[in-house]
Coordinates of C-alpha atoms in Angstrom, one line a residue:
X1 CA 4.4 34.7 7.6
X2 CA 7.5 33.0 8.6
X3 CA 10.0 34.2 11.5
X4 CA 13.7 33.6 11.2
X5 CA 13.5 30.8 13.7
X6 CA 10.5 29.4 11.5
X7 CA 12.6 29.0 8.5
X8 CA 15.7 27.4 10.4
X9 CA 13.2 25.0 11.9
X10 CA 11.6 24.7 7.9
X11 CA 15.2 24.3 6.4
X12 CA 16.5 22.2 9.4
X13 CA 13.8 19.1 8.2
X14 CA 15.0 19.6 4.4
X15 CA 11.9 21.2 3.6
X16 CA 12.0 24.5 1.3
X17 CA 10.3 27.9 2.7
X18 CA 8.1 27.7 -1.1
X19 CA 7.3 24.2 -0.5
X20 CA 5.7 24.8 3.4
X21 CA 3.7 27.8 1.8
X22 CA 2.0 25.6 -1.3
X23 CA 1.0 23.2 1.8
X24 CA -0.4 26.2 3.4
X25 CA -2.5 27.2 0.1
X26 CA -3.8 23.6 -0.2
X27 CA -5.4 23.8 3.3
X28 CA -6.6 27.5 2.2
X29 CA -8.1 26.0 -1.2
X30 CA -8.6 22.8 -0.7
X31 CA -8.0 19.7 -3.2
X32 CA -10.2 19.6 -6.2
X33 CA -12.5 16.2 -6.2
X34 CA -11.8 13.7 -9.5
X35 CA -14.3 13.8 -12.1
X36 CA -15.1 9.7 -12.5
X37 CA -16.3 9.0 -16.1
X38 CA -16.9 5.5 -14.7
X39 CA -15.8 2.5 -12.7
X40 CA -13.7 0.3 -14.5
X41 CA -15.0 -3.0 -14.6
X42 CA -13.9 -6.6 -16.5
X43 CA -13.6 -5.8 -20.1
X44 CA -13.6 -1.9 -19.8
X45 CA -10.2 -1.7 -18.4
X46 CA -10.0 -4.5 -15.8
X47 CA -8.3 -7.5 -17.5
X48 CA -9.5 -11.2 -16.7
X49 CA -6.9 -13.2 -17.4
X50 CA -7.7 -16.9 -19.2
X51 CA -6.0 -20.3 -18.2
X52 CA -3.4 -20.5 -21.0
X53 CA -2.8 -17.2 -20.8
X54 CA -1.9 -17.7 -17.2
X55 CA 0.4 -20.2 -17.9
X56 CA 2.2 -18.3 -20.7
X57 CA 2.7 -15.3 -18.1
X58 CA 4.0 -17.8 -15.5
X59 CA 6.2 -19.2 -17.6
X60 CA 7.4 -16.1 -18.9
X61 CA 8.4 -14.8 -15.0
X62 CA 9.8 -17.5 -14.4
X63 CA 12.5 -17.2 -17.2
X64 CA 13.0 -13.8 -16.8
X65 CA 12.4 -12.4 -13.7
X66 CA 15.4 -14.7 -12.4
X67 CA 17.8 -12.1 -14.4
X68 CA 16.3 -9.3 -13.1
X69 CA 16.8 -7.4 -10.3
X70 CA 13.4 -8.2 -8.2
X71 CA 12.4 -6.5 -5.1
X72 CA 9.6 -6.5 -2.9
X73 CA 8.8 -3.2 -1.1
X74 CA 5.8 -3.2 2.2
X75 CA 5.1 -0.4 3.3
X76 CA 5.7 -1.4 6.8
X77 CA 5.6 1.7 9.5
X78 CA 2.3 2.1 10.5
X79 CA 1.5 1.3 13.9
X80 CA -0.8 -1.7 14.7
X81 CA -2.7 0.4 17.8
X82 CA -6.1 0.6 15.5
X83 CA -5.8 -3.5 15.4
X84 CA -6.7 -3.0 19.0
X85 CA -9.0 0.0 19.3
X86 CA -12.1 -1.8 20.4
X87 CA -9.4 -3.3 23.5
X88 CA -8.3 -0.4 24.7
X89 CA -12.0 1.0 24.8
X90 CA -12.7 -2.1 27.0
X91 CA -10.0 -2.0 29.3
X92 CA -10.9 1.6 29.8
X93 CA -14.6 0.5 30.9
X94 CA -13.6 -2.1 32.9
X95 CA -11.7 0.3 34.9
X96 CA -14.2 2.8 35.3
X97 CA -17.0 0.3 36.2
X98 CA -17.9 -1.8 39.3
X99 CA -19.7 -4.2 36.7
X100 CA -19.4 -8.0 36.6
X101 CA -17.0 -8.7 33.0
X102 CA -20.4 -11.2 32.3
X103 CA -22.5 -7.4 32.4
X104 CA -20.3 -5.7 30.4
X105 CA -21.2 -7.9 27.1
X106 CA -25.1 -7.5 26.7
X107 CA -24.0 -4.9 25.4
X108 CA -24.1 -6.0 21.3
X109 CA -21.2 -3.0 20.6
X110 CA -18.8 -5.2 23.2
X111 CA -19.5 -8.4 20.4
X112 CA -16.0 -8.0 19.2
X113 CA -14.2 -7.8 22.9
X114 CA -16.5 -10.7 24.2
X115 CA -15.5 -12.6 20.5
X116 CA -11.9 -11.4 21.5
X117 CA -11.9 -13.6 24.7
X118 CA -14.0 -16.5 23.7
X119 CA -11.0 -17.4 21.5
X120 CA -8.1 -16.2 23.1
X121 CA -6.4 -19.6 22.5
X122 CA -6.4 -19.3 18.7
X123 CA -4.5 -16.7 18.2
X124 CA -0.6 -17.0 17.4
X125 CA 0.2 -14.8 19.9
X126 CA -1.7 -17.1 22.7
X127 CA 1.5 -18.7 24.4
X128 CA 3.4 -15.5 24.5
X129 CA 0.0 -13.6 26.6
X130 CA -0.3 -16.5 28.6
X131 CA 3.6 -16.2 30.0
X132 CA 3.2 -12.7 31.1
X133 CA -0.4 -12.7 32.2
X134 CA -0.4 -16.2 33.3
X135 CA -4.1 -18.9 33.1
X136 CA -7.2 -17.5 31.5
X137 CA -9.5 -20.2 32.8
X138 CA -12.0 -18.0 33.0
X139 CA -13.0 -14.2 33.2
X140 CA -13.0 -11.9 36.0
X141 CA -13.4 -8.2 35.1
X142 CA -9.8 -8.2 37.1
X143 CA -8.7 -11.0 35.3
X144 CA -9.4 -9.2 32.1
X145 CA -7.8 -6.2 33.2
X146 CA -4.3 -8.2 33.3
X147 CA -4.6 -10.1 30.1
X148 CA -5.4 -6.7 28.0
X149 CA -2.3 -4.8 29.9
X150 CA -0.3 -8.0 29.5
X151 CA -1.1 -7.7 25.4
X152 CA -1.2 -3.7 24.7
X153 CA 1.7 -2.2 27.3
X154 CA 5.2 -1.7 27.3
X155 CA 5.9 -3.7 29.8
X156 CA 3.9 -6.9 28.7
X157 CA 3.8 -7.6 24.5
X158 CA 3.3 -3.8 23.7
X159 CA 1.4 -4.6 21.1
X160 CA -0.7 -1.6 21.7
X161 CA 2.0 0.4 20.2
X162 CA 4.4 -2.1 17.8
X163 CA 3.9 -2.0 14.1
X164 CA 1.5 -4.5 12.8
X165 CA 5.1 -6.6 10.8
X166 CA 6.5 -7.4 14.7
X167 CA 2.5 -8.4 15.2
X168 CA 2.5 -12.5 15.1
X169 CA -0.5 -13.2 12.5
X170 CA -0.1 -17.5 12.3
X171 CA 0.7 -20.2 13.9
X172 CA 2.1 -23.1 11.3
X173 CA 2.7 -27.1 12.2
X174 CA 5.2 -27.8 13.3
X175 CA 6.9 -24.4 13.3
X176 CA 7.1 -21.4 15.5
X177 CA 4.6 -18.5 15.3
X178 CA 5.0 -16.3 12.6
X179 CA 4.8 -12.2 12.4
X180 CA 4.0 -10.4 10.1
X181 CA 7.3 -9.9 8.3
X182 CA 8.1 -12.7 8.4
X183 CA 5.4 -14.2 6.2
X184 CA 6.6 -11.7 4.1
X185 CA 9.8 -12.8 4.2
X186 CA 8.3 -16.3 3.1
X187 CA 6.7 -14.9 0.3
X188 CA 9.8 -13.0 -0.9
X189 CA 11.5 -16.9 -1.1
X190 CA 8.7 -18.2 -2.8
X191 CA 8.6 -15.2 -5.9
X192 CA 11.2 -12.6 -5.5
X193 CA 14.8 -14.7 -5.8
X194 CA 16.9 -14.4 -8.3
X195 CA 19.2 -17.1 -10.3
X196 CA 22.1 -16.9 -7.4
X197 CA 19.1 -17.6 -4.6
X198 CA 18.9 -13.8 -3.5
X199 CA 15.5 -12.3 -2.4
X200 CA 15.5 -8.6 -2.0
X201 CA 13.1 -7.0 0.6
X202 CA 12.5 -3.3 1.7
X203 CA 10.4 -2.7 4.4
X204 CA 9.8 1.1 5.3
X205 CA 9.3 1.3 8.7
X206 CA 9.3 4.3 11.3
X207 CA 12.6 5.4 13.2
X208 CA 11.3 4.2 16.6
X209 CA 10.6 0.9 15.5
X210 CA 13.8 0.3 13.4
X211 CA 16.1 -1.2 15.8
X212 CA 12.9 -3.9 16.5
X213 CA 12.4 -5.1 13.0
X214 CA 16.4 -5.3 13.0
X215 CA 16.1 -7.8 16.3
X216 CA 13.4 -9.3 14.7
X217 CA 14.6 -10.4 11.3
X218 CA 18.2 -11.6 13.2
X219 CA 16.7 -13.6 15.3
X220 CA 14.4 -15.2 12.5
X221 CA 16.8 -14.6 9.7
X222 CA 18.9 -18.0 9.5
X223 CA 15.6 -19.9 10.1
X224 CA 14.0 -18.7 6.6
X225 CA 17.0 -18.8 4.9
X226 CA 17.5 -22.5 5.5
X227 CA 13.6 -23.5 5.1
X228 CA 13.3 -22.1 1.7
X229 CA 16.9 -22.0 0.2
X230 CA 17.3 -18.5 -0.4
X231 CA 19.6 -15.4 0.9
X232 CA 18.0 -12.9 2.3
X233 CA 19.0 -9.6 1.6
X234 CA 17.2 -7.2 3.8
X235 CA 16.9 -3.0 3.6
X236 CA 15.2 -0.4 5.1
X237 CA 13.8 3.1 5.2
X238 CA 12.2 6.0 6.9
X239 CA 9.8 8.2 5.5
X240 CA 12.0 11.3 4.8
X241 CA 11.6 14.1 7.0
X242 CA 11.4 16.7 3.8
X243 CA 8.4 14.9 3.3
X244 CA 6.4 15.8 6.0
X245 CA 3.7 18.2 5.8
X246 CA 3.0 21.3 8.1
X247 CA -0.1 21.6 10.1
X248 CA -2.8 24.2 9.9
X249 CA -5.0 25.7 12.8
X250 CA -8.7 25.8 12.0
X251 CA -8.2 29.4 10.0
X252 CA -5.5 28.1 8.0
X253 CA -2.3 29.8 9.6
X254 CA 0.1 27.5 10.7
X255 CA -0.2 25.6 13.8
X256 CA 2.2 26.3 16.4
X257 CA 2.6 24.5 19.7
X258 CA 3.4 25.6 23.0
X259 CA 6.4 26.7 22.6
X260 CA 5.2 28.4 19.7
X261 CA 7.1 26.1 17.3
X262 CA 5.8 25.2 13.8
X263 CA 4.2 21.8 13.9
X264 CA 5.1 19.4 11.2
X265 CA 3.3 16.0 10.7
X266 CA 4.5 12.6 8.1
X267 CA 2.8 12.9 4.6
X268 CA 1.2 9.7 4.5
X269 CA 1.7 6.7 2.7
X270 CA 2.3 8.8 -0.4
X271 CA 5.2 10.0 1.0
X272 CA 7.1 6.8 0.1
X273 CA 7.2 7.6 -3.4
X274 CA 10.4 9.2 -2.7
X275 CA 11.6 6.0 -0.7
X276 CA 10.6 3.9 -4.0
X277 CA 12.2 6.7 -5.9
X278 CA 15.5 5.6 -4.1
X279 CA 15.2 1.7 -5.2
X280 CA 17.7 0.7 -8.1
X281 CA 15.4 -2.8 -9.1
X282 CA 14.0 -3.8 -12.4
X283 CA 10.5 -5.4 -11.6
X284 CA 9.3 -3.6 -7.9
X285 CA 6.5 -5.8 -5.9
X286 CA 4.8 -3.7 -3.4
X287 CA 2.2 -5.4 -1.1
X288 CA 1.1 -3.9 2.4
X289 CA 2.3 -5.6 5.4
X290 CA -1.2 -6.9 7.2
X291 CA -1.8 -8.5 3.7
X292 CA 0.0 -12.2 3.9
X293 CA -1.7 -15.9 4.8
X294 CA 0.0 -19.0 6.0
X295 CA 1.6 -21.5 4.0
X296 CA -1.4 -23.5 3.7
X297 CA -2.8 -20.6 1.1
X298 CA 0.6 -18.8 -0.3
X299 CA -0.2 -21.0 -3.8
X300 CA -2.5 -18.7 -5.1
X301 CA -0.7 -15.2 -3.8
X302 CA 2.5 -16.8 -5.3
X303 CA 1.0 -18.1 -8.9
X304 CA -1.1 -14.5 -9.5
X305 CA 2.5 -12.6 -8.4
X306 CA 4.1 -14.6 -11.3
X307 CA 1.1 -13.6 -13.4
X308 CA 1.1 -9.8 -13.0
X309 CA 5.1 -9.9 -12.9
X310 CA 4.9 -11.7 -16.5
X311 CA 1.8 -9.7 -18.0
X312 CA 4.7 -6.5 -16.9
X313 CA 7.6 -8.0 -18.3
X314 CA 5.5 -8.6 -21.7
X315 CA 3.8 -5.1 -21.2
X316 CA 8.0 -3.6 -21.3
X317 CA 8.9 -5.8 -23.6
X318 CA 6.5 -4.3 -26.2
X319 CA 7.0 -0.2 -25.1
X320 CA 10.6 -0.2 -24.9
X321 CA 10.2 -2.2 -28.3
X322 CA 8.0 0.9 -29.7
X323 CA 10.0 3.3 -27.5
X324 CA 13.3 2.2 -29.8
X325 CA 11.3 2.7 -33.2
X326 CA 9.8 6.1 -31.7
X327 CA 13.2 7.2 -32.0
X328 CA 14.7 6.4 -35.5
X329 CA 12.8 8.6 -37.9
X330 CA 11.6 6.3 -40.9
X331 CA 8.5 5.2 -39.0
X332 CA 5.2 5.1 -42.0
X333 CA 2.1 6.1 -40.6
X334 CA 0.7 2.5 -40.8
X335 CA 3.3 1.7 -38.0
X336 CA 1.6 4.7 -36.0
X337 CA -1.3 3.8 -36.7
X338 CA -0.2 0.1 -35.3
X339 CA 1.4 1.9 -32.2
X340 CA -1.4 4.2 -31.1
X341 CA -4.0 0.8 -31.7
X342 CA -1.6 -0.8 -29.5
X343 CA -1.6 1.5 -26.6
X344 CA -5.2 2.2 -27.0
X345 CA -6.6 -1.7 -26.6
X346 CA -3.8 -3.0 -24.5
X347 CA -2.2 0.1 -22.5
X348 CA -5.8 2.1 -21.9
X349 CA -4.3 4.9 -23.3
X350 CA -7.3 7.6 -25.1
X351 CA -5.2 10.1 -27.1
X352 CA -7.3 13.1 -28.3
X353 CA -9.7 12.7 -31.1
X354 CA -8.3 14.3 -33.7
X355 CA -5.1 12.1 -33.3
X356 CA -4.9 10.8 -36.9
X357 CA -5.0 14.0 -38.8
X358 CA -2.2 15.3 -36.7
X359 CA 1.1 15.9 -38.5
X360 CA 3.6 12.8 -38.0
X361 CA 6.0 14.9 -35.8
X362 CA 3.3 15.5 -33.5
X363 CA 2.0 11.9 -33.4
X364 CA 5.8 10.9 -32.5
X365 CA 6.0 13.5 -29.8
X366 CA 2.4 12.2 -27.6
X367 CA 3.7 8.6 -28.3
X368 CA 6.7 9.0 -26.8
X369 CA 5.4 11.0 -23.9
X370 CA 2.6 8.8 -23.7
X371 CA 4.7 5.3 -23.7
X372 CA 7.8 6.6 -22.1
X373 CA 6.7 6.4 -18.6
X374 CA 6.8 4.0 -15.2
X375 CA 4.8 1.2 -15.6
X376 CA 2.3 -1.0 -12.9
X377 CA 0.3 -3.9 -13.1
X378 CA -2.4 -3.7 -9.8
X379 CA -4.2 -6.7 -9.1
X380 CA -7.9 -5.9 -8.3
X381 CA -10.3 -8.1 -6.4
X382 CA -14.4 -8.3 -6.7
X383 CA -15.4 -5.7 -4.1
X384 CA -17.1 -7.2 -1.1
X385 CA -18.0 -3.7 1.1
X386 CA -14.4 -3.3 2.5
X387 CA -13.1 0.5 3.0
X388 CA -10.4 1.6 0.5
X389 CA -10.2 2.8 -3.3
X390 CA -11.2 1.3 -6.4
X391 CA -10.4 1.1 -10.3
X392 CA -12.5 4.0 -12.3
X393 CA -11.9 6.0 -15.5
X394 CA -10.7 9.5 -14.6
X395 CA -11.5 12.4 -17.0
X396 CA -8.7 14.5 -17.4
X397 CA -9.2 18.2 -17.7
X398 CA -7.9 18.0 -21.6
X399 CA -10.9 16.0 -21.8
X400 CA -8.9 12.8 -22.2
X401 CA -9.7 9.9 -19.7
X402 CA -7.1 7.7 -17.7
X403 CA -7.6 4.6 -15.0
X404 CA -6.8 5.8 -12.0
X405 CA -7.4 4.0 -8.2
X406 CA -9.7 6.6 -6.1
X407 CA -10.8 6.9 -2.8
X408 CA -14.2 7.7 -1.6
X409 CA -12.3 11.2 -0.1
X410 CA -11.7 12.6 -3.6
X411 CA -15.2 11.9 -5.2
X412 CA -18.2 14.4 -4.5
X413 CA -20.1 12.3 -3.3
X414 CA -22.9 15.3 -3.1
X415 CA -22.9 15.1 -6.7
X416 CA -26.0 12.7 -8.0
X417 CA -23.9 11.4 -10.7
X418 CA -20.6 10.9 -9.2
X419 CA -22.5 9.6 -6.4
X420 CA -23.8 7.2 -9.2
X421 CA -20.9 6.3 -11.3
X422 CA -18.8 5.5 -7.6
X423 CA -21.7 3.1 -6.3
X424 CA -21.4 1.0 -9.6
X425 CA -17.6 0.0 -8.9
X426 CA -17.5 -3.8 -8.8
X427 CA -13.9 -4.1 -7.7
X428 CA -11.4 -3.1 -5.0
X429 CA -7.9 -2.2 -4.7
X430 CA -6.2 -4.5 -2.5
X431 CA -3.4 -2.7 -2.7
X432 CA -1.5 -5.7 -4.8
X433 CA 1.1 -4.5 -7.3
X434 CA 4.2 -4.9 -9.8
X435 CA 6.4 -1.4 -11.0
X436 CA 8.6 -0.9 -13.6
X437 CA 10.4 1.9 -13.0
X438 CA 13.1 2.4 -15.3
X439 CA 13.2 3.4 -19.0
X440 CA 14.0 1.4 -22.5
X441 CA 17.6 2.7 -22.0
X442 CA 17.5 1.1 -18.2
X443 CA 17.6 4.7 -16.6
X444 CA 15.4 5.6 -13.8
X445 CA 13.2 7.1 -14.1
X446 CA 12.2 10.5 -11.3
X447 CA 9.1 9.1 -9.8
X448 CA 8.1 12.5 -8.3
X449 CA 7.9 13.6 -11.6
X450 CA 4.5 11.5 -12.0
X451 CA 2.2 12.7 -9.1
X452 CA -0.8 14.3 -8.8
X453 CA -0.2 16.8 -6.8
X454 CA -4.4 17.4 -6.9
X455 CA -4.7 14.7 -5.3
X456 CA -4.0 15.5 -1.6
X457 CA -6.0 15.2 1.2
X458 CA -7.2 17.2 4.4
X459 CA -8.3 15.6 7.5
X460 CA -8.9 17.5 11.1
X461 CA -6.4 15.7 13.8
X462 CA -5.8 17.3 17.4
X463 CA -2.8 17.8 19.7
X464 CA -2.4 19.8 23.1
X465 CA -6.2 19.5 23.3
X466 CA -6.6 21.8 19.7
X467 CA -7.7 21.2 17.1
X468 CA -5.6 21.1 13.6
X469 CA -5.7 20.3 10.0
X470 CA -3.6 18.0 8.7
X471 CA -2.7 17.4 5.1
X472 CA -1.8 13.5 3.6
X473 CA 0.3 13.9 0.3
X474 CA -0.8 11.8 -2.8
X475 CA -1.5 8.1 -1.4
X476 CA 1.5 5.8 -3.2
X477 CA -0.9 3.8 -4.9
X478 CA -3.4 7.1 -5.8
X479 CA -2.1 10.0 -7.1
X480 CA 1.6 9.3 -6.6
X481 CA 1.3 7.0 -9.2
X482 CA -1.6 9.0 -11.4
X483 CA 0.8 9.3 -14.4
X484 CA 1.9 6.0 -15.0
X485 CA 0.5 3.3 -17.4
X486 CA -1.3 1.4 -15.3
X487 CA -2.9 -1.9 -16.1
X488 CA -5.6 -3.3 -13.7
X489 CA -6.0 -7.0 -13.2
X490 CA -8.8 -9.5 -11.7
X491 CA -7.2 -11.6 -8.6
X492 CA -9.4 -14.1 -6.8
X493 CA -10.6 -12.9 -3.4
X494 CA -7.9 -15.1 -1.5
X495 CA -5.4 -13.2 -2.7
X496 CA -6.6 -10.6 -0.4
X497 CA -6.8 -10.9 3.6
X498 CA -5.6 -7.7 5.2
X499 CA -5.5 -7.9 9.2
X500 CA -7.6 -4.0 10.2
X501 CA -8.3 -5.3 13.7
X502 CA -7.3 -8.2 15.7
X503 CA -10.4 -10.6 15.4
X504 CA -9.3 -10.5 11.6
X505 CA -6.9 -13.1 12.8
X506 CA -9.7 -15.4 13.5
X507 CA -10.7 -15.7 10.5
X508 CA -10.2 -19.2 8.2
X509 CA -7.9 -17.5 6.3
X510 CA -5.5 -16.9 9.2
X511 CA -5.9 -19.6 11.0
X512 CA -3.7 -23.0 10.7

């Protein structure tokens, strides 16, 4: 299948001839859907959290956490063009048209453009448009033109192709206009310091855009620092090339382009299990970078971060506990019995039926495998229509069932009663979590070693005017994580306030 030049091109990347041929099969087979059992909802493996419970968790993050090495991970590389899809379209319509810019918005579609301009002064990055592009009293389809290249090229903001973290989201009083990033970077003060005043962050960001967020944090890096009394310490990554996947024409061979070269194309989020992989911390936040709010409304993201991070530190306390007892070999079989109750009522773990009349050696050995494994908290809020995954019960093919976050993608929908059982979710993933990631003995664990690799997904893309297939790995927070004891937790709604497209930014939430 593969030339000579093929596989210098394969094992150039860090990729492995077997490897580039299972991604081939995939597209040739396809991924298998999940089999839902059902959603999980509050009190059938969604946890609602009471007030003095709350307060014990907080407390107990806040003693704790301060020893540990904390870090907050954002997923930080995509590009913020889709923030401005609806813009682009306009600009291009204004330039094909001879229509007055009043015309254009009778049209009810253009409600988001027309919505756009009405309040162009309340968005953060108002002042910075208004330098380049100069007065908006006013709309001309011409004057239009200019503002929207003065905001999405290269030689204006570029915000058409910048990531959404170098995208300013708020203003504050009394303060400068804050990106993205940054209000991560205030959140990372507020949560994710230890005792000496040191907050780890990691943002993964793409290569082209690494020097930016470099400028960006400099320039902004002493300001933060003094405002909220910490040290910032500050990494990066890339996705790793040997984690890209190759692309497939419409028959399944691969896709070659003009130069008859092998096209390769990034993994998707779920590729940055490797960059996690790579993190030596002891409690692991990881929060996507459109998700942040002002100052005004951190309270509530900063108390229910202190919640999940002490419901995880109680959650390790008790399985490295159990982990250390697994291993000396005077355990009685009420302690089993004890342990298995345990992880069945508070972990959501389902051993098989028959558990109980298994011989105690055997009991030890799915404890231990079942216990000794990476562990996340995920915050879950009510679902109010937005696109994404959500919490359900997964049945396993040993007939077992696990809580697993799924995506519409991986559930056959065709089927009546999957259809069913996915239409009665009453929660969302917000993509709002807290990893443990090393064992009782404080060694790493190989994250890789837990995905799903099931759990893929195909989607048709295009380049050079052809059509291809392209393959997205296990998403980081889907099947990546599949194998890990995974808790799921109710947040309140204002914990959540992603940014998908611009106007997002007008809302309460985001403004000052």
């Amino acid at each position: 299948m593969f030339t000579q030049e093929d596989i210098k091109q394969i094992e150039s990347s860090g990729l492995e001839v077997c490897k580039v041929e299972t991604y081939l099969d995939n597209f040739r087979r396809g991924f298998p859907f999940v089999t839902l059992s059902s959603p999980a909802t509050v009190g059938n493996g969604i946890i609602r959290i009471d007030e003095n419970t709350r307060h014990r968790f907080v407390e107990l993050y806040e003693q704790v956490s301060r020893q540990k090495k904390v870090i907050k991970f954002v997923p930080a590389s995509g590009a913020a063009s889709r923030m401005f899809k609806h813009l682009f379209d306009c600009r291009d319509k204004l330039k094909d048209t001879t229509a007055e810019f009043e015309e254009l918005f009778t049209d009810v579609r253009l409600k988001p453009v027309s919505d756009f301009f009405q309040h162009l002064p309340d968005f953060a990055f108002y002042e910075d448009l208004i330098r380049i592009a100069g007065p908006t009293e006013g709309y001309s389809s011409s004057a239009a033109i200019k503002i929207l290249d003065a905001l999405l090229n290269n030689d204006g903001l570029d915000y058409g192709s910048l990531p959404k973290g170098l995208i300013k989201f708020h203003r504050h009083q009394d303060q400068p206009a804050r990106t993205a990033l940054e209000e991560h970077l205030a959140e990372a003060a507020l949560y994710a310091s230890d005792r000496q005043g040191n907050a780890l962050v990691h943002f993964t960001v793409s290569p082209e855009h690494l020097e930016k967020f470099r400028e960006r944090i400099e320039a902004v890096r002493q300001y933060y620092e003094k405002r909220f009394g910490v040290k910032f310490d500050i990494a990066y990554s890339v996705q790793k090339t040997n984690t890209d996947v190759i692309a497939a024409d419409m028959n399944n061979a691969p896709f070659r382009d003009s130069q008859g070269r092998l096209v390769f194309r990034p993994g998707g989020h779920g590729a940055l299990i490797e960059n996690l992989n790579d993190l030596a911390g002891d409690l692991i936040f990881i929060k996507n970078i459109d998700n942040v709010v002002p100052d005004r409304l951190k309270d509530a993201t900063v108390i229910y971060k202190k919640i999940l991070g002490g419901l995880l530190l109680e959650t390790q306390q008790e399985v490295f506990g159990m982990l250390t007892s697994l291993e000396n070999d005077d355990l009685t079989g009420s302690k089993i019995v004890e342990m298995s109750e345990y992880c069945r009522q508070n972990l959501f773990i389902a051993f098989v039926p028959d558990f109980h009349t298994l011989e105690k050696a055997e009991q030890v050995s799915m404890l231990k495998k079942a216990l000794n494994r990476p562990v996340r908290v995920c915050g879950m809020v009510k679902n109010t229509g937005e696109p994404g995954g959500g919490p359900f019960w997964v049945r396993k093919p040993d007939g077992t069932v696990s809580l697993q976050i799924v995506e519409s993608s991986q559930v056959n929908i065709e089927d009546k009663s999957q259809r069913e059982i996915f239409s009665r979710s009453t929660h969302f993933n917000p993509v709002d979590l807290v990893c443990s990631t090393r064992n009782h003995r404080g060694e790493p664990y190989n994250l890789p070693d837990y995905v799903d690799h099931d759990t893929g997904f195909i989607s048709i893309k295009s380049k050079d005017g052809r059509e291809l297939k392209a393959q997205e790995l296990p998403g980081l927070w889907n099947g990546a994580m599949a194998d890990w004891i995974t808790l799921f937790v109710e947040v309140p709604l204002i914990t959540f306030n992603p940014v998908k497209t611009v106007n997002d930014l007008l809302r309460p939430e985001h403004q000052p």
